[in-house]
Each structure stands twice: as C-alpha cells, then as structure tokens.
mmCIF file of C-alpha atoms and ligand atoms in Angstrom:
data_model
loop_
_atom_site.group_PDB
_atom_site.id
_atom_site.type_symbol
_atom_site.label_atom_id
_atom_site.label_comp_id
_atom_site.label_asym_id
_atom_site.label_seq_id
_atom_site.Cartn_x
_atom_site.Cartn_y
_atom_site.Cartn_z
ATOM 1 C CA MET A 205 92.212 85.874 109.491
ATOM 2 C CA LEU A 206 93.060 89.510 110.268
ATOM 3 C CA LYS A 207 89.967 91.391 109.151
ATOM 4 C CA ASP A 208 90.613 95.124 109.640
ATOM 5 C CA LYS A 209 93.247 94.554 112.309
ATOM 6 C CA VAL A 210 95.666 97.473 112.439
ATOM 7 C CA VAL A 211 99.178 96.047 112.507
ATOM 8 C CA VAL A 212 102.350 98.136 112.868
ATOM 9 C CA ILE A 213 105.419 96.458 111.380
ATOM 10 C CA THR A 214 108.736 98.086 112.243
ATOM 11 C CA GLY A 215 111.301 97.527 109.525
ATOM 12 C CA GLY A 216 108.337 96.852 107.232
ATOM 13 C CA ALA A 217 110.341 98.014 104.221
ATOM 14 C CA GLY A 218 112.980 95.284 104.679
ATOM 15 C CA ARG A 219 113.250 91.691 103.505
ATOM 16 C CA ILE A 220 111.158 89.936 106.163
ATOM 17 C CA GLY A 221 109.077 93.008 107.040
ATOM 18 C CA SER A 222 107.803 93.496 103.499
ATOM 19 C CA ALA A 223 106.703 89.828 103.354
ATOM 20 C CA PHE A 224 104.826 90.407 106.619
ATOM 21 C CA VAL A 225 103.170 93.511 105.166
ATOM 22 C CA LYS A 226 101.940 91.570 102.156
ATOM 23 C CA SER A 227 100.557 88.736 104.289
ATOM 24 C CA VAL A 228 98.705 91.111 106.615
ATOM 25 C CA VAL A 229 97.063 92.793 103.606
ATOM 26 C CA GLU A 230 96.215 89.422 102.019
ATOM 27 C CA GLN A 231 94.434 88.472 105.244
ATOM 28 C CA ASN A 232 92.364 91.698 105.059
ATOM 29 C CA GLY A 233 94.322 93.469 107.754
ATOM 30 C CA ILE A 234 95.738 97.003 107.624
ATOM 31 C CA ALA A 235 99.546 97.018 107.495
ATOM 32 C CA ILE A 236 101.524 100.016 108.705
ATOM 33 C CA ILE A 237 105.107 100.087 107.440
ATOM 34 C CA ALA A 238 106.985 101.818 110.258
ATOM 35 C CA ASP A 239 110.488 102.329 108.919
ATOM 36 C CA VAL A 240 113.286 104.895 108.556
ATOM 37 C CA ASN A 241 113.696 104.091 104.859
ATOM 38 C CA HIS A 242 110.936 105.926 103.012
ATOM 39 C CA VAL A 243 112.357 105.175 99.552
ATOM 40 C CA ALA A 244 112.274 101.397 100.114
ATOM 41 C CA ALA A 245 108.844 101.665 101.755
ATOM 42 C CA LYS A 246 107.362 103.477 98.753
ATOM 43 C CA MET A 247 108.753 100.788 96.435
ATOM 44 C CA ILE A 248 107.298 98.011 98.607
ATOM 45 C CA ILE A 249 103.888 99.685 98.626
ATOM 46 C CA TYR A 250 103.958 99.999 94.842
ATOM 47 C CA LYS A 251 105.018 96.346 94.426
ATOM 48 C CA ILE A 252 102.435 94.917 96.835
ATOM 49 C CA THR A 253 99.535 97.017 95.548
ATOM 50 C CA THR A 254 100.406 96.071 91.958
ATOM 51 C CA GLU A 255 100.591 92.365 92.842
ATOM 52 C CA LEU A 256 97.410 92.251 94.927
ATOM 53 C CA ALA A 257 95.173 94.721 93.070
ATOM 54 C CA PRO A 258 93.876 92.100 90.554
ATOM 55 C CA LYS A 259 92.800 89.853 93.469
ATOM 56 C CA MET A 260 91.583 92.345 96.093
ATOM 57 C CA GLU A 261 89.589 95.542 96.277
ATOM 58 C CA ASN A 262 90.968 98.730 97.869
ATOM 59 C CA VAL A 263 94.444 97.285 98.447
ATOM 60 C CA ALA A 264 95.975 100.750 98.655
ATOM 61 C CA SER A 265 93.765 101.631 101.623
ATOM 62 C CA ARG A 266 95.226 98.652 103.506
ATOM 63 C CA ILE A 267 98.888 99.767 103.451
ATOM 64 C CA MET A 268 100.355 102.909 104.932
ATOM 65 C CA PHE A 269 103.912 104.115 105.431
ATOM 66 C CA ILE A 270 104.891 106.057 108.527
ATOM 67 C CA ASN A 271 108.402 107.395 108.924
ATOM 68 C CA LEU A 272 109.349 105.939 112.279
ATOM 69 C CA ASP A 273 112.606 105.504 114.144
ATOM 70 C CA ILE A 274 112.344 102.961 116.961
ATOM 71 C CA PHE A 275 114.754 105.075 119.043
ATOM 72 C CA SER A 276 112.704 108.245 118.819
ATOM 73 C CA LYS A 277 109.983 108.589 121.425
ATOM 74 C CA ILE A 278 108.571 111.544 119.501
ATOM 75 C CA SER A 279 108.202 109.632 116.251
ATOM 76 C CA ILE A 280 106.634 106.674 118.103
ATOM 77 C CA GLN A 281 104.130 108.931 119.881
ATOM 78 C CA GLU A 282 103.265 110.740 116.672
ATOM 79 C CA MET A 283 102.564 107.404 114.999
ATOM 80 C CA ILE A 284 100.386 106.162 117.868
ATOM 81 C CA ASP A 285 98.406 109.442 117.837
ATOM 82 C CA LEU A 286 97.976 109.359 114.074
ATOM 83 C CA LEU A 287 96.784 105.737 114.015
ATOM 84 C CA HIS A 288 94.475 106.282 116.956
ATOM 85 C CA GLU A 289 92.915 109.251 115.216
ATOM 86 C CA LYS A 290 92.500 107.331 111.946
ATOM 87 C CA TYR A 291 91.427 103.891 113.211
ATOM 88 C CA SER A 292 90.596 104.401 116.940
ATOM 89 C CA ARG A 293 92.766 101.406 117.763
ATOM 90 C CA ILE A 294 96.054 99.594 117.132
ATOM 91 C CA ASP A 295 95.788 95.820 117.278
ATOM 92 C CA ALA A 296 99.387 94.674 117.041
ATOM 93 C CA LEU A 297 103.016 95.776 117.003
ATOM 94 C CA VAL A 298 105.538 93.603 115.151
ATOM 95 C CA ASN A 299 109.071 94.375 116.341
ATOM 96 C CA ASN A 300 111.076 93.513 113.263
ATOM 97 C CA ALA A 301 113.436 96.466 112.561
ATOM 98 C CA TYR A 302 117.104 95.603 112.089
ATOM 99 C CA PRO A 303 119.217 98.566 113.189
ATOM 100 C CA LYS A 304 122.933 97.928 112.713
ATOM 101 C CA SER A 305 125.722 99.585 114.680
ATOM 102 C CA LYS A 306 128.720 101.304 113.045
ATOM 103 C CA ASN A 307 131.126 98.385 113.493
ATOM 104 C CA TYR A 308 128.559 95.589 113.368
ATOM 105 C CA GLY A 309 129.670 92.284 111.898
ATOM 106 C CA LYS A 310 133.236 91.945 113.218
ATOM 107 C CA LYS A 311 134.768 88.660 114.287
ATOM 108 C CA PHE A 312 134.930 87.728 117.976
ATOM 109 C CA PHE A 313 138.452 89.042 118.820
ATOM 110 C CA ASP A 314 137.990 92.228 116.756
ATOM 111 C CA ILE A 315 134.936 93.449 118.672
ATOM 112 C CA ASP A 316 135.582 95.998 121.380
ATOM 113 C CA MET A 317 133.216 96.630 124.241
ATOM 114 C CA GLN A 318 131.789 99.813 122.689
ATOM 115 C CA ASP A 319 130.898 97.945 119.477
ATOM 116 C CA PHE A 320 129.274 95.195 121.490
ATOM 117 C CA ASN A 321 127.304 97.615 123.673
ATOM 118 C CA GLU A 322 126.244 99.755 120.729
ATOM 119 C CA PHE A 323 124.550 96.860 118.966
ATOM 120 C CA ILE A 324 122.791 95.672 122.127
ATOM 121 C CA ASP A 325 121.723 99.252 122.758
ATOM 122 C CA LEU A 326 120.291 99.689 119.253
ATOM 123 C CA HIS A 327 118.704 96.316 118.803
ATOM 124 C CA LEU A 328 117.487 95.319 122.250
ATOM 125 C CA GLY A 329 117.184 98.864 123.604
ATOM 126 C CA GLY A 330 115.283 99.936 120.489
ATOM 127 C CA TYR A 331 112.845 97.024 120.758
ATOM 128 C CA PHE A 332 112.351 97.846 124.447
ATOM 129 C CA ASN A 333 111.836 101.541 123.714
ATOM 130 C CA ILE A 334 109.007 101.085 121.232
ATOM 131 C CA SER A 335 107.401 98.230 123.214
ATOM 132 C CA GLN A 336 107.261 100.332 126.367
ATOM 133 C CA GLN A 337 105.473 103.145 124.558
ATOM 134 C CA PHE A 338 103.040 100.799 122.824
ATOM 135 C CA ILE A 339 102.225 98.993 126.064
ATOM 136 C CA ARG A 340 101.264 102.341 127.621
ATOM 137 C CA TYR A 341 98.817 102.794 124.744
ATOM 138 C CA PHE A 342 97.621 99.163 124.875
ATOM 139 C CA LEU A 343 96.875 99.521 128.610
ATOM 140 C CA LYS A 344 94.652 102.509 127.843
ATOM 141 C CA GLN A 345 92.816 100.782 124.988
ATOM 142 C CA GLY A 346 92.404 97.574 127.031
ATOM 143 C CA HIS A 347 94.071 95.150 124.627
ATOM 144 C CA GLY A 348 97.244 94.710 122.627
ATOM 145 C CA ASN A 349 99.504 92.227 120.925
ATOM 146 C CA ILE A 350 103.286 92.360 120.406
ATOM 147 C CA ILE A 351 105.279 89.967 118.248
ATOM 148 C CA ASN A 352 109.061 90.174 118.599
ATOM 149 C CA ILE A 353 111.140 88.838 115.728
ATOM 150 C CA SER A 354 114.042 86.960 117.272
ATOM 151 C CA SER A 355 116.073 84.333 115.393
ATOM 152 C CA ILE A 356 117.400 80.802 115.567
ATOM 153 C CA GLN A 357 120.461 82.636 116.951
ATOM 154 C CA GLY A 358 118.167 83.599 119.822
ATOM 155 C CA VAL A 359 117.654 80.003 120.917
ATOM 156 C CA ALA A 360 121.075 78.451 120.296
ATOM 157 C CA ALA A 361 124.651 79.414 119.424
ATOM 158 C CA PRO A 362 125.315 79.679 115.674
ATOM 159 C CA ALA A 363 126.098 76.478 113.760
ATOM 160 C CA PHE A 364 129.661 77.642 113.049
ATOM 161 C CA GLU A 365 130.351 74.641 110.825
ATOM 162 C CA THR A 366 127.853 75.951 108.230
ATOM 163 C CA TYR A 367 130.172 78.938 107.580
ATOM 164 C CA GLU A 368 133.275 76.811 106.914
ATOM 165 C CA GLY A 369 135.026 77.640 103.636
ATOM 166 C CA THR A 370 133.153 80.972 103.295
ATOM 167 C CA ASP A 371 133.739 84.545 104.527
ATOM 168 C CA MET A 372 130.485 84.407 106.471
ATOM 169 C CA HIS A 373 130.090 84.359 110.220
ATOM 170 C CA SER A 374 127.571 85.422 112.847
ATOM 171 C CA PRO A 375 128.577 88.113 115.341
ATOM 172 C CA VAL A 376 128.337 87.331 119.057
ATOM 173 C CA GLU A 377 126.327 90.469 119.833
ATOM 174 C CA TYR A 378 123.541 89.280 117.500
ATOM 175 C CA THR A 379 123.187 85.997 119.410
ATOM 176 C CA VAL A 380 123.196 87.885 122.703
ATOM 177 C CA ALA A 381 120.568 90.408 121.563
ATOM 178 C CA LYS A 382 118.269 87.748 120.131
ATOM 179 C CA HIS A 383 118.489 85.587 123.278
ATOM 180 C CA GLY A 384 117.743 88.717 125.294
ATOM 181 C CA LEU A 385 114.731 89.471 123.138
ATOM 182 C CA ILE A 386 113.162 86.119 124.017
ATOM 183 C CA GLY A 387 113.740 86.915 127.696
ATOM 184 C CA MET A 388 112.129 90.332 127.228
ATOM 185 C CA THR A 389 109.184 88.656 125.473
ATOM 186 C CA LYS A 390 108.521 86.410 128.468
ATOM 187 C CA TYR A 391 108.987 89.278 130.931
ATOM 188 C CA MET A 392 106.475 91.538 129.199
ATOM 189 C CA ALA A 393 104.014 88.681 128.561
ATOM 190 C CA LYS A 394 103.959 87.803 132.251
ATOM 191 C CA MET A 395 103.857 91.389 133.473
ATOM 192 C CA PHE A 396 100.823 92.346 131.339
ATOM 193 C CA LYS A 397 98.936 89.058 131.023
ATOM 194 C CA LYS A 398 96.074 90.336 133.183
ATOM 195 C CA ASP A 399 95.694 93.410 130.982
ATOM 196 C CA GLY A 400 94.648 91.750 127.728
ATOM 197 C CA ILE A 401 98.112 92.214 126.267
ATOM 198 C CA ARG A 402 99.913 89.288 124.660
ATOM 199 C CA VAL A 403 103.619 89.187 123.809
ATOM 200 C CA ASN A 404 105.126 86.387 121.730
ATOM 201 C CA ALA A 405 108.216 85.843 119.604
ATOM 202 C CA ILE A 406 109.028 84.239 116.276
ATOM 203 C CA SER A 407 112.487 82.829 115.644
ATOM 204 C CA PRO A 408 113.095 82.502 111.899
ATOM 205 C CA GLY A 409 115.840 80.376 110.419
ATOM 206 C CA GLY A 410 118.166 81.931 107.859
ATOM 207 C CA ILE A 411 116.551 83.797 104.971
ATOM 208 C CA LEU A 412 117.794 83.464 101.395
ATOM 209 C CA ALA A 413 119.752 86.503 100.216
ATOM 210 C CA ASP A 414 122.386 85.555 97.644
ATOM 211 C CA GLN A 415 124.541 83.615 100.129
ATOM 212 C CA PRO A 416 127.420 81.539 98.663
ATOM 213 C CA GLN A 417 126.445 78.074 97.409
ATOM 214 C CA ARG A 418 128.836 76.310 99.780
ATOM 215 C CA PHE A 419 127.114 77.882 102.773
ATOM 216 C CA LEU A 420 123.651 77.090 101.365
ATOM 217 C CA ASP A 421 124.611 73.417 100.957
ATOM 218 C CA GLN A 422 126.138 73.159 104.432
ATOM 219 C CA TYR A 423 123.119 74.888 105.932
ATOM 220 C CA LYS A 424 120.641 72.704 104.046
ATOM 221 C CA ALA A 425 122.342 69.536 105.263
ATOM 222 C CA ARG A 426 120.964 70.339 108.747
ATOM 223 C CA CYS A 427 117.426 71.042 107.533
ATOM 224 C CA GLY A 428 114.358 69.199 106.350
ATOM 225 C CA THR A 429 113.328 69.824 102.756
ATOM 226 C CA LYS A 430 114.228 73.432 101.964
ATOM 227 C CA GLY A 431 117.200 74.805 103.903
ATOM 228 C CA MET A 432 117.431 78.594 103.903
ATOM 229 C CA LEU A 433 113.894 79.974 103.760
ATOM 230 C CA ASP A 434 112.127 82.717 101.845
ATOM 231 C CA ALA A 435 110.819 85.616 103.907
ATOM 232 C CA ARG A 436 107.289 84.543 102.989
ATOM 233 C CA ASP A 437 107.837 81.217 104.765
ATOM 234 C CA ILE A 438 107.754 83.048 108.106
ATOM 235 C CA SER A 439 104.453 84.823 107.488
ATOM 236 C CA GLY A 440 102.127 81.980 108.524
ATOM 237 C CA ALA A 441 103.450 82.103 112.078
ATOM 238 C CA LEU A 442 103.014 85.868 112.152
ATOM 239 C CA VAL A 443 99.437 85.778 110.856
ATOM 240 C CA TYR A 444 98.588 83.125 113.459
ATOM 241 C CA LEU A 445 100.047 85.137 116.340
ATOM 242 C CA ILE A 446 98.230 88.313 115.287
ATOM 243 C CA SER A 447 94.951 86.459 114.720
ATOM 244 C CA ASP A 448 92.316 85.539 117.273
ATOM 245 C CA SER A 449 93.199 81.862 116.680
ATOM 246 C CA SER A 450 96.136 82.389 119.040
ATOM 247 C CA HIS A 451 94.091 84.279 121.631
ATOM 248 C CA TYR A 452 95.460 82.294 124.576
ATOM 249 C CA VAL A 453 99.004 81.908 123.289
ATOM 250 C CA ASN A 454 101.212 84.161 125.388
ATOM 251 C CA GLY A 455 104.924 84.398 126.157
ATOM 252 C CA GLN A 456 105.835 81.792 123.523
ATOM 253 C CA ASN A 457 108.503 81.591 120.850
ATOM 254 C CA ILE A 458 107.629 79.928 117.533
ATOM 255 C CA ILE A 459 110.692 78.628 115.692
ATOM 256 C CA VAL A 460 110.311 78.498 111.901
ATOM 257 C CA ASP A 461 113.526 76.918 110.615
ATOM 258 C CA ASP A 462 112.765 73.801 108.534
ATOM 259 C CA GLY A 463 114.154 71.686 111.353
ATOM 260 C CA PHE A 464 117.590 73.374 111.358
ATOM 261 C CA GLY A 465 117.773 73.473 115.144
ATOM 262 C CA LEU A 466 116.724 69.869 115.775
HETATM 263 N N1 NAD B 501 117.479 87.837 107.381
HETATM 264 C C1 NAD B 501 117.585 86.771 108.155
HETATM 265 O O1 NAD B 501 118.185 85.733 107.781
HETATM 266 C C2 NAD B 501 116.953 86.770 109.523
HETATM 267 C C3 NAD B 501 116.820 85.548 110.211
HETATM 268 C C4 NAD B 501 116.234 85.541 111.466
HETATM 269 C C5 NAD B 501 115.786 86.715 112.035
HETATM 270 N N2 NAD B 501 115.929 87.896 111.354
HETATM 271 C C6 NAD B 501 115.415 89.109 111.994
HETATM 272 O O2 NAD B 501 114.318 89.585 111.222
HETATM 273 C C7 NAD B 501 114.226 91.013 111.349
HETATM 274 C C8 NAD B 501 114.210 91.640 109.958
HETATM 275 O O3 NAD B 501 115.388 91.258 109.279
HETATM 276 P P1 NAD B 501 115.600 91.522 107.707
HETATM 277 O O4 NAD B 501 116.598 90.527 107.235
HETATM 278 O O5 NAD B 501 114.301 91.647 107.030
HETATM 279 O O6 NAD B 501 116.338 92.945 107.756
HETATM 280 P P2 NAD B 501 116.456 94.070 106.611
HETATM 281 O O7 NAD B 501 117.780 94.713 106.842
HETATM 282 O O8 NAD B 501 116.117 93.526 105.268
HETATM 283 O O9 NAD B 501 115.304 95.106 107.010
HETATM 284 C C9 NAD B 501 115.357 95.813 108.224
HETATM 285 C C10 NAD B 501 114.518 97.063 108.111
HETATM 286 O O10 NAD B 501 114.627 97.759 109.378
HETATM 287 C C11 NAD B 501 114.666 99.130 109.091
HETATM 288 N N3 NAD B 501 115.258 99.864 110.225
HETATM 289 C C12 NAD B 501 116.569 99.901 110.593
HETATM 290 N N4 NAD B 501 116.723 100.714 111.664
HETATM 291 C C13 NAD B 501 115.488 101.173 111.995
HETATM 292 C C14 NAD B 501 115.007 102.057 112.991
HETATM 293 N N5 NAD B 501 115.830 102.631 113.867
HETATM 294 N N6 NAD B 501 113.679 102.319 113.051
HETATM 295 C C15 NAD B 501 112.814 101.751 112.137
HETATM 296 N N7 NAD B 501 113.223 100.929 111.147
HETATM 297 C C16 NAD B 501 114.547 100.635 111.078
HETATM 298 C C17 NAD B 501 115.502 99.237 107.807
HETATM 299 O O11 NAD B 501 115.284 100.479 107.151
HETATM 300 C C18 NAD B 501 114.988 98.038 107.017
HETATM 301 O O12 NAD B 501 113.900 98.385 106.179
HETATM 302 C C19 NAD B 501 115.422 91.432 112.208
HETATM 303 O O13 NAD B 501 115.024 91.523 113.548
HETATM 304 C C20 NAD B 501 116.393 90.270 112.041
HETATM 305 O O14 NAD B 501 117.270 90.155 113.122
HETATM 306 C C21 NAD B 501 116.489 87.943 110.104
#
C-alpha cells in the first residue's frame, strides 16, 4: 500500500513508533526513524531487519535512522535536506514523539503552572514546530501528508474509574495537549487543503506495557474483545492514512480503541 513512500516517524524508536516503522516497511515504504534515542533506534532497526529479511528483499535499504529533536529547527532542516537529496521527496510526516517534561506525571493538586506549561510547550509546541517546517517543504514540493498521534485522552476526559485500586493516573496536561493536537490537526488541514497537503490524526486507546492486572481488568470491562491494545493494532489506521486509499480524507481523527470510548 505504500510503495516507495518516504515516511518520517518521529519517536520511531519508541513503543508505538517502532510498530509504525515495521508496518511501513512491510508495505514497501521507506521508514525514517526520527528520534533523539540513537541506541534504541539501532536496536529497532536490527530487530525489524532480522524479522523481515526472510520475507522481503533489501529490508535494510527501507529503514533509516536520523538523529532528530522535534524542538531543533536545525536538526529538522538537516533531515529535510538529507531526505530531499536522497529521495527527491518526502511523502509523509508522522508526529508521534513523546517528549516528557521534568515533573511530568504529577497528580492534579501537585502540578504547578510551570510544570503544566512545560509539558504543553514540549508536546504541543514540539509537534507544531516540526509540522510548520515540514509544511514549508510540502508547499514547495506540491504535496504532503501529516498524521498526528493523539490519544483517547484527546477526545474525552480519562476514565478515572479504571485506575481505582492502583497507583496509576493520567495527568491533566496530557489530556489538554492531546485535545489541542486534534484542534491543530483540523486547523492545518483546513489551512492547506488547497495545496495538496492532508493532515489527519489517530487516537489510540491504551497500549499494553506491563500495567497492573487490576487496571487491565477494569480497562477491559469498557472494551470490546481485547482491552488494552498492542502497538501493532494501531498500524492499520496509519498505513491507511499514509496510503492513496485515503486520498480525500482530510482533517479527521481515527479512534482505534476497541470500543473503549463508546
Ligand atoms: N502508550 C500509550 O498507551 C499511548 C496511547 C495513546 C497515544 N499515545 C501516543 O503515542 C505516541 C508514542 O507513544 P509511545 O508510548 O510509543 O512513547 P514511547 O515513550 O515508547 O516513545 C516515544 C519516543 O519519542 C522519542 N522522543 C522523545 N522526545 C523526542 C524529541 N524531542 N524529538 C524526537 N524524538 C523524541 C523517544 O526517544 C522515544 O523513542 C505519543 O504521542 C503518545 O502520546 C500513546
């Protein structure tokens, strides 16, 4: 579905990002892991090439790591220049990085305004920063595609009852940033819809990562058949939004949550 499409995935070395990278390669695209963590990225490249090599030719030529910080205009420009030189185009940007502020994760009454602002600045400001620079490039090349990874916390307040009896919770600034990201998606989609640039969002449900059993059970009670998802469960929506099958889908948010939000 993605033959030779050049797809930049920020945070591509992380849990969801690495699943995206694998899916893009499986669909014959070219996945660029744009991440600050070069050690994790190298491990992901080794793992994916080892897994896919028996099934595909030239897997290694379909994955590349670029050391990129979504806050650094220089590193973003260097990446755009490098990819343009190598491929003469960039087809899609997947905004998926997960920068965390110093005091991220505190409970509601323990958060001060600086903590709150810092997370919004990093997460929403960072996504804006890289999108702005890519859109400049997309305008010049005459087409472009951005997929913003929001969350079920971007469409509704957290289901607080699923955390009962555990130490888990969901910080308010995360909900605010993810709601804001859906707003930014619609803004950019509308602003550039005449320029061949599409901007959509995906809102994943919770992803399995060794959470306590009590939480998993409480979470699953709200869902269809699975409950918390694997990162790979989100990839179908991503592949669709990058592919030409979604050519006229613009400004939308696809929720992938096994019915959690219903
Ligand atoms: N894990 C979940 O349950 C879940 C659910 C819904 C949505 N999401 C969203 O999915 C996205 C990915 O989440 P994840 O769980 O895979 O996170 P993760 O922490 O596993 O990976 C995030 C990656 O982002 C990279 N990163 C951090 N700061 C960066 C920066 N400044 N520049 C470039 N890269 C940077 C990290 O090095 C890491 O590889 C996030 O936007 C997150 O909010 C996650």
